[in-house]
């Protein structure tokens, strides 16, 4: 790796900042009444910014559901601004399942452990460490950089990014581009070659509730109008059906890069066969080749000997860019008759192109810190707050740079047990972001 002296103090404090942020429980259950809330984390970020003279403001959509926004003035304030956004909330974690307490922020074996270590308090900490270093040393970015540390991303962003976009759009005045999570991480091909996946697209979000109705009755009777049976048939069809492969532009470029890197030919009709070479990340990549729908929750009945009149299921649906109408047709054929569908959260798919000055600087920053870097675009199977910020006309990218150990099962760490991130990866990310944000 090339020698670099960029942002030395930021590199030294990033792991500590991450540990401190993990220790602030910001569990998002999807319900404000049972969520920990992001207020304390937003106040902590505000304090860290205030220490170095960066003003910020905290805004609440509901009590405790706080987001923070700050603007770092650039050298040329006539240029369009860049948004750097990250969410403060995390999904729930059961301490009994973990090797360390999920809110300990423990640093051991070269990693920082805890809920949010990769999703996405690592990026929050890298950005915070970097702008603190800039403020201490008098660095000004070429253009304004707007920082947003937001609430509620893990429940679709209604109380975080979407609320800010709808209610406080002036905070993002002039922002034409944005970077955030799930992109810029490495896949090792060999010692001298790593693919760095930059997110240029993400699937649309379609969380839905299915409700079947039937005739209630005694559990001992022969019963041919059973809501539970009808629902389970629909759920089984959805859960066991693999929808057709659809190759979007970013995934075509990604597959071409994989072919070149590994010296193989990939059958466009069955690309998953080649993904075993990518290791655990193949699960994330494979899900970006088609629309998906997975049953996740079931609810029915109140007594063993009573056939209920209704039964419901929750399904996590995701659709590719340009595939919303086709996805809804696919769902309708799988759900069948006698089952009603309603959206719990429904949001757009987002896609941009892998070109332009911003992308050129991403590529340059990665290659400056890793001689073996080969940045490539990809579609992320999940969703981020890009869905909200794209509504203000921004081109949105996932660029949270991490050079990862070749044997790390990175994909399993998202919402997984023993979530953790290497300290050296954090330091690498700070250096790349420093180079990138100084150049854009």
Tab-separated table of N, CA, C and O in Angstrom, residues 140-258:
chain	number	residue	atom	x	y	z
A	140	UNK	N	-10.155	23.307	3.838
A	140	UNK	CA	-11.475	23.596	3.279
A	140	UNK	C	-11.665	22.737	2.040
A	140	UNK	O	-10.792	22.701	1.165
A	141	UNK	N	-12.776	22.035	1.931
A	141	UNK	CA	-13.028	21.257	0.730
A	141	UNK	C	-13.258	22.187	-0.455
A	141	UNK	O	-13.537	23.377	-0.270
A	142	UNK	N	-13.147	21.676	-1.684
A	142	UNK	CA	-13.331	22.535	-2.857
A	142	UNK	C	-14.719	23.158	-2.938
A	142	UNK	O	-14.878	24.252	-3.474
A	143	UNK	N	-15.736	22.466	-2.443
A	143	UNK	CA	-17.106	22.981	-2.461
A	143	UNK	C	-17.773	22.654	-1.135
A	143	UNK	O	-17.230	21.893	-0.328
A	144	UNK	N	-18.930	23.209	-0.897
A	144	UNK	CA	-19.645	22.916	0.345
A	144	UNK	C	-19.895	21.415	0.479
A	144	UNK	O	-20.278	20.745	-0.487
A	145	UNK	N	-19.689	20.908	1.683
A	145	UNK	CA	-20.041	19.527	2.024
A	145	UNK	C	-21.108	19.587	3.104
A	145	UNK	O	-20.876	20.124	4.196
A	146	UNK	N	-22.276	19.066	2.789
A	146	UNK	CA	-23.376	19.012	3.759
A	146	UNK	C	-23.336	17.649	4.440
A	146	UNK	O	-23.270	16.606	3.777
A	147	UNK	N	-23.338	17.661	5.767
A	147	UNK	CA	-23.330	16.437	6.559
A	147	UNK	C	-24.724	16.194	7.112
A	147	UNK	O	-25.345	17.103	7.665
A	148	UNK	N	-25.213	14.964	6.968
A	148	UNK	CA	-26.506	14.606	7.543
A	148	UNK	C	-26.368	13.281	8.277
A	148	UNK	O	-26.030	12.262	7.667
A	149	UNK	N	-26.602	13.297	9.582
A	149	UNK	CA	-26.629	12.094	10.416
A	149	UNK	C	-28.095	11.903	10.807
A	149	UNK	O	-28.617	12.666	11.629
A	150	UNK	N	-28.747	10.916	10.208
A	150	UNK	CA	-30.209	10.900	10.236
A	150	UNK	C	-30.782	9.732	11.028
A	150	UNK	O	-30.113	8.729	11.288
A	151	UNK	N	-32.059	9.878	11.354
A	151	UNK	CA	-32.814	8.865	12.083
A	151	UNK	C	-33.529	7.923	11.119
A	151	UNK	O	-33.674	8.199	9.936
A	152	UNK	N	-33.949	6.778	11.644
A	152	UNK	CA	-35.016	5.944	11.088
A	152	UNK	C	-34.731	5.261	9.754
A	152	UNK	O	-35.644	4.733	9.136
A	153	UNK	N	-33.496	5.178	9.317
A	153	UNK	CA	-33.239	4.514	8.029
A	153	UNK	C	-33.657	3.065	8.056
A	153	UNK	O	-34.156	2.533	7.056
A	154	UNK	N	-33.475	2.406	9.197
A	154	UNK	CA	-33.752	0.974	9.269
A	154	UNK	C	-35.249	0.643	9.205
A	154	UNK	O	-35.615	-0.528	9.083
A	155	UNK	N	-36.101	1.663	9.275
A	155	UNK	CA	-37.539	1.439	9.113
A	155	UNK	C	-38.072	2.152	7.880
A	155	UNK	O	-39.259	2.433	7.784
A	156	UNK	N	-37.171	2.467	6.939
A	156	UNK	CA	-37.586	3.083	5.688
A	156	UNK	C	-37.365	4.570	5.590
A	156	UNK	O	-37.588	5.166	4.535
A	157	UNK	N	-36.954	5.223	6.700
A	157	UNK	CA	-36.571	6.632	6.647
A	157	UNK	C	-37.689	7.641	6.769
A	157	UNK	O	-37.459	8.847	6.652
A	158	UNK	N	-38.909	7.191	7.044
A	158	UNK	CA	-40.040	8.119	7.116
A	158	UNK	C	-39.817	9.206	8.157
A	158	UNK	O	-40.211	10.367	7.960
A	159	UNK	N	-39.190	8.858	9.277
A	159	UNK	CA	-38.972	9.815	10.367
A	159	UNK	C	-37.570	10.425	10.336
A	159	UNK	O	-37.204	11.162	11.250
A	160	UNK	N	-36.815	10.130	9.286
A	160	UNK	CA	-35.462	10.645	9.159
A	160	UNK	C	-35.269	11.374	7.846
A	160	UNK	O	-35.708	12.508	7.675
A	161	UNK	N	-34.623	10.719	6.892
A	161	UNK	CA	-34.304	11.368	5.626
A	161	UNK	C	-35.543	11.840	4.889
A	161	UNK	O	-35.568	12.952	4.344
A	162	UNK	N	-36.597	11.009	4.845
A	162	UNK	CA	-37.792	11.428	4.117
A	162	UNK	C	-38.437	12.647	4.762
A	162	UNK	O	-38.899	13.566	4.073
A	163	UNK	N	-38.466	12.672	6.098
A	163	UNK	CA	-39.027	13.822	6.794
A	163	UNK	C	-38.216	15.082	6.504
A	163	UNK	O	-38.777	16.158	6.255
A	164	UNK	N	-36.897	14.966	6.497
A	164	UNK	CA	-36.042	16.120	6.194
A	164	UNK	C	-36.276	16.625	4.776
A	164	UNK	O	-36.371	17.833	4.527
A	165	UNK	N	-36.364	15.689	3.827
A	165	UNK	CA	-36.588	16.067	2.429
A	165	UNK	C	-37.934	16.758	2.258
A	165	UNK	O	-38.049	17.750	1.531
A	166	UNK	N	-38.950	16.261	2.942
A	166	UNK	CA	-40.291	16.836	2.811
A	166	UNK	C	-40.458	18.141	3.576
A	166	UNK	O	-41.121	19.070	3.089
A	167	UNK	N	-39.860	18.203	4.781
A	167	UNK	CA	-40.132	19.334	5.672
A	167	UNK	C	-39.020	20.376	5.725
A	167	UNK	O	-39.272	21.531	6.061
A	168	UNK	N	-37.786	19.978	5.430
A	168	UNK	CA	-36.645	20.888	5.544
A	168	UNK	C	-35.733	20.817	4.314
A	168	UNK	O	-34.514	20.719	4.438
A	169	UNK	N	-36.285	20.891	3.112
A	169	UNK	CA	-35.440	20.726	1.919
A	169	UNK	C	-34.384	21.807	1.762
A	169	UNK	O	-33.344	21.580	1.113
A	170	UNK	N	-34.606	22.997	2.342
A	170	UNK	CA	-33.635	24.082	2.214
A	170	UNK	C	-32.289	23.730	2.832
A	170	UNK	O	-31.261	24.324	2.466
A	171	UNK	N	-32.287	22.773	3.764
A	171	UNK	CA	-31.013	22.369	4.372
A	171	UNK	C	-30.065	21.776	3.342
A	171	UNK	O	-28.843	21.759	3.551
A	172	UNK	N	-30.624	21.288	2.234
A	172	UNK	CA	-29.811	20.624	1.215
A	172	UNK	C	-29.724	21.458	-0.066
A	172	UNK	O	-29.444	20.923	-1.137
A	173	UNK	N	-29.926	22.747	0.086
A	173	UNK	CA	-29.884	23.636	-1.070
A	173	UNK	C	-28.531	23.521	-1.785
A	173	UNK	O	-27.470	23.578	-1.165
A	174	UNK	N	-28.592	23.345	-3.084
A	174	UNK	CA	-27.381	23.272	-3.893
A	174	UNK	C	-26.764	21.903	-4.001
A	174	UNK	O	-25.839	21.698	-4.794
A	175	UNK	N	-27.256	20.926	-3.231
A	175	UNK	CA	-26.672	19.577	-3.283
A	175	UNK	C	-27.126	18.866	-4.558
A	175	UNK	O	-28.330	18.680	-4.780
A	176	UNK	N	-26.174	18.464	-5.371
A	176	UNK	CA	-26.488	17.763	-6.617
A	176	UNK	C	-26.024	16.314	-6.610
A	176	UNK	O	-26.440	15.528	-7.454
A	177	UNK	N	-25.169	15.950	-5.663
A	177	UNK	CA	-24.632	14.598	-5.564
A	177	UNK	C	-24.544	14.208	-4.106
A	177	UNK	O	-24.475	15.079	-3.225
A	178	UNK	N	-24.541	12.899	-3.855
A	178	UNK	CA	-24.510	12.419	-2.472
A	178	UNK	C	-23.769	11.096	-2.400
A	178	UNK	O	-23.792	10.301	-3.346
A	179	UNK	N	-23.124	10.859	-1.258
A	179	UNK	CA	-22.517	9.563	-0.979
A	179	UNK	C	-22.983	9.087	0.387
A	179	UNK	O	-23.303	9.883	1.270
A	180	UNK	N	-23.027	7.747	0.533
A	180	UNK	CA	-23.418	7.164	1.808
A	180	UNK	C	-22.928	5.729	1.872
A	180	UNK	O	-21.865	5.404	1.339
A	181	UNK	N	-23.746	4.839	2.448
A	181	UNK	CA	-23.316	3.506	2.838
A	181	UNK	C	-23.349	2.478	1.707
A	181	UNK	O	-23.874	2.709	0.628
A	182	UNK	N	-22.801	1.305	2.022
A	182	UNK	CA	-22.819	0.074	1.223
A	182	UNK	C	-22.234	0.301	-0.157
A	182	UNK	O	-22.871	0.080	-1.184
A	183	UNK	N	-20.988	0.691	-0.183
A	183	UNK	CA	-20.245	0.821	-1.425
A	183	UNK	C	-18.814	1.193	-1.119
A	183	UNK	O	-18.515	1.728	-0.050
A	184	UNK	N	-17.920	0.876	-2.049
A	184	UNK	CA	-16.512	1.185	-1.847
A	184	UNK	C	-15.765	0.146	-1.048
A	184	UNK	O	-14.603	0.358	-0.673
A	185	UNK	N	-16.380	-1.018	-0.795
A	185	UNK	CA	-15.707	-2.090	-0.055
A	185	UNK	C	-15.072	-3.068	-1.047
A	185	UNK	O	-15.480	-3.167	-2.203
A	186	UNK	N	-14.091	-3.818	-0.565
A	186	UNK	CA	-13.284	-4.641	-1.461
A	186	UNK	C	-13.696	-6.106	-1.452
A	186	UNK	O	-14.174	-6.641	-0.453
A	187	UNK	N	-13.500	-6.736	-2.617
A	187	UNK	CA	-13.540	-8.188	-2.770
A	187	UNK	C	-12.177	-8.599	-3.313
A	187	UNK	O	-11.747	-8.114	-4.365
A	188	UNK	N	-11.480	-9.474	-2.601
A	188	UNK	CA	-10.134	-9.881	-3.033
A	188	UNK	C	-10.219	-10.940	-4.126
A	188	UNK	O	-10.813	-11.999	-3.924
A	189	UNK	N	-9.627	-10.631	-5.274
A	189	UNK	CA	-9.522	-11.590	-6.371
A	189	UNK	C	-8.226	-12.379	-6.223
A	189	UNK	O	-8.207	-13.609	-6.298
A	190	UNK	N	-7.148	-11.651	-6.004
A	190	UNK	CA	-5.834	-12.239	-5.717
A	190	UNK	C	-5.025	-11.174	-4.992
A	190	UNK	O	-5.524	-10.076	-4.738
A	191	UNK	N	-3.784	-11.489	-4.636
A	191	UNK	CA	-3.006	-10.567	-3.810
A	191	UNK	C	-2.853	-9.186	-4.435
A	191	UNK	O	-2.784	-8.177	-3.719
A	192	UNK	N	-2.793	-9.127	-5.768
A	192	UNK	CA	-2.555	-7.851	-6.427
A	192	UNK	C	-3.804	-7.275	-7.100
A	192	UNK	O	-3.700	-6.343	-7.898
A	193	UNK	N	-4.982	-7.812	-6.788
A	193	UNK	CA	-6.205	-7.322	-7.425
A	193	UNK	C	-7.394	-7.432	-6.481
A	193	UNK	O	-7.695	-8.515	-5.959
A	194	UNK	N	-8.038	-6.301	-6.267
A	194	UNK	CA	-9.264	-6.253	-5.474
A	194	UNK	C	-10.317	-5.449	-6.233
A	194	UNK	O	-10.012	-4.352	-6.724
A	195	UNK	N	-11.505	-6.005	-6.357
A	195	UNK	CA	-12.634	-5.253	-6.873
A	195	UNK	C	-13.223	-4.418	-5.744
A	195	UNK	O	-13.452	-4.928	-4.642
A	196	UNK	N	-13.452	-3.139	-5.996
A	196	UNK	CA	-14.124	-2.266	-5.030
A	196	UNK	C	-15.496	-1.931	-5.587
A	196	UNK	O	-15.617	-1.310	-6.641
A	197	UNK	N	-16.521	-2.368	-4.888
A	197	UNK	CA	-17.889	-2.249	-5.376
A	197	UNK	C	-18.478	-0.903	-4.966
A	197	UNK	O	-18.659	-0.631	-3.774
A	198	UNK	N	-18.739	-0.058	-5.954
A	198	UNK	CA	-19.337	1.256	-5.721
A	198	UNK	C	-20.815	1.170	-6.084
A	198	UNK	O	-21.170	0.819	-7.210
A	199	UNK	N	-21.664	1.478	-5.135
A	199	UNK	CA	-23.103	1.354	-5.376
A	199	UNK	C	-23.606	2.506	-6.236
A	199	UNK	O	-23.517	3.670	-5.851
A	200	UNK	N	-24.146	2.157	-7.407
A	200	UNK	CA	-24.771	3.156	-8.273
A	200	UNK	C	-26.271	2.935	-8.391
A	200	UNK	O	-26.952	3.713	-9.061
A	201	UNK	N	-26.778	1.885	-7.779
A	201	UNK	CA	-28.208	1.591	-7.850
A	201	UNK	C	-28.606	0.776	-6.626
A	201	UNK	O	-27.781	0.080	-6.031
A	202	UNK	N	-29.877	0.879	-6.283
A	202	UNK	CA	-30.416	0.037	-5.216
A	202	UNK	C	-31.862	-0.304	-5.543
A	202	UNK	O	-32.567	0.452	-6.221
A	203	UNK	N	-32.278	-1.444	-5.063
A	203	UNK	CA	-33.621	-1.925	-5.362
A	203	UNK	C	-34.687	-1.108	-4.622
A	203	UNK	O	-34.413	-0.510	-3.580
A	204	UNK	N	-35.878	-1.105	-5.211
A	204	UNK	CA	-37.008	-0.473	-4.552
A	204	UNK	C	-37.494	-1.309	-3.385
A	204	UNK	O	-37.243	-2.513	-3.299
A	205	UNK	N	-38.196	-0.664	-2.486
A	205	UNK	CA	-38.631	-1.288	-1.233
A	205	UNK	C	-40.141	-1.491	-1.263
A	205	UNK	O	-40.896	-0.551	-1.544
A	206	UNK	N	-40.567	-2.717	-1.006
A	206	UNK	CA	-42.000	-3.024	-1.009
A	206	UNK	C	-42.305	-3.994	0.122
A	206	UNK	O	-42.456	-5.196	-0.086
A	207	UNK	N	-42.384	-3.447	1.343
A	207	UNK	CA	-42.798	-4.257	2.485
A	207	UNK	C	-44.321	-4.282	2.480
A	207	UNK	O	-44.971	-3.236	2.384
A	208	UNK	N	-44.899	-5.461	2.593
A	208	UNK	CA	-46.339	-5.582	2.459
A	208	UNK	C	-46.929	-6.503	3.520
A	208	UNK	O	-46.246	-7.362	4.068
A	209	UNK	N	-48.217	-6.306	3.759
A	209	UNK	CA	-48.970	-7.190	4.642
A	209	UNK	C	-50.018	-7.917	3.816
A	209	UNK	O	-50.782	-7.290	3.079
A	210	UNK	N	-50.023	-9.232	3.906
A	210	UNK	CA	-51.032	-10.058	3.256
A	210	UNK	C	-52.055	-10.481	4.298
A	210	UNK	O	-51.686	-10.921	5.389
A	211	UNK	N	-53.321	-10.357	3.964
A	211	UNK	CA	-54.376	-10.749	4.888
A	211	UNK	C	-55.373	-11.660	4.179
A	211	UNK	O	-55.920	-11.292	3.130
A	212	UNK	N	-55.559	-12.851	4.736
A	212	UNK	CA	-56.544	-13.798	4.215
A	212	UNK	C	-57.725	-13.848	5.169
A	212	UNK	O	-57.566	-13.756	6.393
A	213	UNK	N	-58.898	-13.990	4.617
A	213	UNK	CA	-60.101	-14.124	5.444
A	213	UNK	C	-60.783	-15.463	5.144
A	213	UNK	O	-60.599	-16.053	4.079
A	214	UNK	N	-61.526	-15.937	6.095
A	214	UNK	CA	-62.259	-17.188	5.934
A	214	UNK	C	-63.396	-17.252	6.939
A	214	UNK	O	-63.676	-16.285	7.656
A	215	UNK	N	-64.037	-18.393	7.031
A	215	UNK	CA	-65.153	-18.558	7.958
A	215	UNK	C	-64.628	-19.095	9.285
A	215	UNK	O	-64.028	-20.168	9.328
A	216	UNK	N	-64.815	-18.359	10.372
A	216	UNK	CA	-64.366	-18.868	11.673
A	216	UNK	C	-65.173	-20.117	12.057
A	216	UNK	O	-66.283	-20.333	11.568
A	217	UNK	N	-64.575	-20.915	12.937
A	217	UNK	CA	-65.307	-22.096	13.361
A	217	UNK	C	-64.554	-22.909	14.386
A	217	UNK	O	-63.447	-22.549	14.826
A	218	UNK	N	-65.144	-24.041	14.757
A	218	UNK	CA	-64.534	-24.926	15.737
A	218	UNK	C	-63.412	-25.721	15.079
A	218	UNK	O	-63.545	-26.221	13.960
A	219	UNK	N	-62.310	-25.848	15.798
A	219	UNK	CA	-61.147	-26.523	15.241
A	219	UNK	C	-61.338	-27.997	14.987
A	219	UNK	O	-60.535	-28.619	14.270
A	220	UNK	N	-62.387	-28.584	15.537
A	220	UNK	CA	-62.603	-30.019	15.356
A	220	UNK	C	-63.417	-30.347	14.100
A	220	UNK	O	-63.506	-31.506	13.706
A	221	UNK	N	-64.007	-29.297	13.471
A	221	UNK	CA	-64.865	-29.547	12.318
A	221	UNK	C	-64.050	-29.678	11.031
A	221	UNK	O	-62.939	-29.133	10.917
A	222	UNK	N	-64.613	-30.368	10.050
A	222	UNK	CA	-64.067	-30.309	8.695
A	222	UNK	C	-64.348	-28.907	8.172
A	222	UNK	O	-65.480	-28.419	8.240
A	223	UNK	N	-63.324	-28.238	7.639
A	223	UNK	CA	-63.436	-26.809	7.339
A	223	UNK	C	-62.737	-26.522	6.016
A	223	UNK	O	-61.525	-26.663	5.904
A	224	UNK	N	-63.476	-26.085	5.008
A	224	UNK	CA	-62.874	-25.833	3.698
A	224	UNK	C	-62.754	-24.346	3.377
A	224	UNK	O	-62.487	-23.968	2.228
A	225	UNK	N	-62.929	-23.481	4.378
A	225	UNK	CA	-62.789	-22.031	4.169
A	225	UNK	C	-61.937	-21.461	5.293
A	225	UNK	O	-62.377	-20.649	6.108
A	226	UNK	N	-60.681	-21.925	5.339
A	226	UNK	CA	-59.773	-21.628	6.448
A	226	UNK	C	-58.794	-20.523	6.046
A	226	UNK	O	-58.029	-20.666	5.084
A	227	UNK	N	-58.836	-19.417	6.758
A	227	UNK	CA	-57.965	-18.281	6.450
A	227	UNK	C	-56.487	-18.642	6.580
A	227	UNK	O	-55.653	-18.189	5.786
A	228	UNK	N	-56.170	-19.467	7.571
A	228	UNK	CA	-54.768	-19.863	7.772
A	228	UNK	C	-54.274	-20.673	6.586
A	228	UNK	O	-53.167	-20.452	6.070
A	229	UNK	N	-55.079	-21.613	6.140
A	229	UNK	CA	-54.689	-22.426	4.984
A	229	UNK	C	-54.497	-21.557	3.748
A	229	UNK	O	-53.495	-21.695	3.013
A	230	UNK	N	-55.442	-20.660	3.514
A	230	UNK	CA	-55.359	-19.806	2.328
A	230	UNK	C	-54.110	-18.925	2.381
A	230	UNK	O	-53.401	-18.762	1.381
A	231	UNK	N	-53.847	-18.351	3.544
A	231	UNK	CA	-52.657	-17.508	3.681
A	231	UNK	C	-51.393	-18.323	3.476
A	231	UNK	O	-50.472	-17.898	2.760
A	232	UNK	N	-51.316	-19.492	4.090
A	232	UNK	CA	-50.099	-20.296	4.006
A	232	UNK	C	-49.819	-20.754	2.573
A	232	UNK	O	-48.659	-20.861	2.167
A	233	UNK	N	-50.854	-21.002	1.820
A	233	UNK	CA	-50.656	-21.358	0.423
A	233	UNK	C	-50.024	-20.199	-0.343
A	233	UNK	O	-49.098	-20.391	-1.147
A	234	UNK	N	-50.509	-18.978	-0.106
A	234	UNK	CA	-49.939	-17.801	-0.759
A	234	UNK	C	-48.498	-17.567	-0.314
A	234	UNK	O	-47.607	-17.300	-1.138
A	235	UNK	N	-48.266	-17.692	0.984
A	235	UNK	CA	-46.916	-17.490	1.517
A	235	UNK	C	-45.944	-18.526	0.957
A	235	UNK	O	-44.802	-18.208	0.594
A	236	UNK	N	-46.394	-19.765	0.842
A	236	UNK	CA	-45.530	-20.811	0.300
A	236	UNK	C	-45.193	-20.545	-1.156
A	236	UNK	O	-44.044	-20.756	-1.594
A	237	UNK	N	-46.164	-20.085	-1.934
A	237	UNK	CA	-45.881	-19.768	-3.335
A	237	UNK	C	-44.855	-18.642	-3.437
A	237	UNK	O	-43.915	-18.715	-4.226
A	238	UNK	N	-45.031	-17.611	-2.634
A	238	UNK	CA	-44.102	-16.474	-2.674
A	238	UNK	C	-42.708	-16.903	-2.249
A	238	UNK	O	-41.707	-16.587	-2.908
A	239	UNK	N	-42.631	-17.626	-1.139
A	239	UNK	CA	-41.325	-17.984	-0.592
A	239	UNK	C	-40.559	-19.006	-1.404
A	239	UNK	O	-39.326	-19.076	-1.315
A	240	UNK	N	-41.240	-19.801	-2.199
A	240	UNK	CA	-40.560	-20.863	-2.954
A	240	UNK	C	-40.342	-20.530	-4.417
A	240	UNK	O	-39.751	-21.323	-5.152
A	241	UNK	N	-40.772	-19.347	-4.855
A	241	UNK	CA	-40.645	-18.968	-6.266
A	241	UNK	C	-39.431	-18.077	-6.468
A	241	UNK	O	-39.288	-17.048	-5.794
A	242	UNK	N	-38.573	-18.472	-7.387
A	242	UNK	CA	-37.448	-17.621	-7.779
A	242	UNK	C	-37.857	-16.861	-9.031
A	242	UNK	O	-38.120	-17.454	-10.082
A	243	UNK	N	-37.915	-15.538	-8.923
A	243	UNK	CA	-38.349	-14.715	-10.039
A	243	UNK	C	-37.257	-14.626	-11.104
A	243	UNK	O	-36.081	-14.858	-10.822
A	244	UNK	N	-37.616	-14.280	-12.340
A	244	UNK	CA	-36.654	-14.331	-13.452
A	244	UNK	C	-35.485	-13.358	-13.296
A	244	UNK	O	-35.609	-12.291	-12.680
A	245	UNK	N	-34.368	-13.733	-13.873
A	245	UNK	CA	-33.179	-12.876	-13.901
A	245	UNK	C	-33.432	-11.654	-14.780
A	245	UNK	O	-33.978	-11.775	-15.882
A	246	UNK	N	-33.026	-10.485	-14.293
A	246	UNK	CA	-33.091	-9.241	-15.061
A	246	UNK	C	-31.750	-8.538	-14.887
A	246	UNK	O	-31.369	-8.193	-13.767
A	247	UNK	N	-31.027	-8.328	-15.976
A	247	UNK	CA	-29.722	-7.675	-15.898
A	247	UNK	C	-29.873	-6.181	-16.175
A	247	UNK	O	-30.113	-5.767	-17.305
A	248	UNK	N	-29.738	-5.380	-15.133
A	248	UNK	CA	-29.781	-3.931	-15.262
A	248	UNK	C	-28.411	-3.422	-15.700
A	248	UNK	O	-27.401	-4.146	-15.596
A	249	UNK	N	-28.301	-2.167	-16.184
A	249	UNK	CA	-27.004	-1.656	-16.667
A	249	UNK	C	-25.862	-1.778	-15.662
A	249	UNK	O	-24.769	-2.240	-16.033
A	250	UNK	N	-26.035	-1.388	-14.381
A	250	UNK	CA	-24.888	-1.527	-13.476
A	250	UNK	C	-24.473	-2.976	-13.255
A	250	UNK	O	-23.284	-3.269	-13.092
A	251	UNK	N	-25.427	-3.902	-13.275
A	251	UNK	CA	-25.060	-5.295	-13.060
A	251	UNK	C	-24.417	-5.901	-14.300
A	251	UNK	O	-23.586	-6.812	-14.194
A	252	UNK	N	-24.750	-5.413	-15.479
A	252	UNK	CA	-24.043	-5.858	-16.684
A	252	UNK	C	-22.577	-5.443	-16.605
A	252	UNK	O	-21.676	-6.223	-16.945
A	253	UNK	N	-22.333	-4.206	-16.157
A	253	UNK	CA	-20.945	-3.753	-16.008
A	253	UNK	C	-20.230	-4.532	-14.919
A	253	UNK	O	-19.040	-4.847	-15.048
A	254	UNK	N	-20.938	-4.838	-13.851
A	254	UNK	CA	-20.330	-5.620	-12.779
A	254	UNK	C	-19.953	-7.019	-13.270
A	254	UNK	O	-18.841	-7.497	-13.009
A	255	UNK	N	-20.851	-7.669	-13.983
A	255	UNK	CA	-20.559	-9.009	-14.496
A	255	UNK	C	-19.390	-8.978	-15.471
A	255	UNK	O	-18.549	-9.887	-15.478
A	256	UNK	N	-19.307	-7.930	-16.299
A	256	UNK	CA	-18.171	-7.806	-17.220
A	256	UNK	C	-16.863	-7.673	-16.449
A	256	UNK	O	-15.835	-8.255	-16.834
A	257	UNK	N	-16.889	-6.930	-15.343
A	257	UNK	CA	-15.682	-6.768	-14.521
A	257	UNK	C	-15.284	-8.083	-13.873
A	257	UNK	O	-14.088	-8.400	-13.766
A	258	UNK	N	-16.273	-8.873	-13.420
A	258	UNK	CA	-15.985	-10.177	-12.830
A	258	UNK	C	-15.385	-11.115	-13.880
A	258	UNK	O	-14.417	-11.838	-13.601
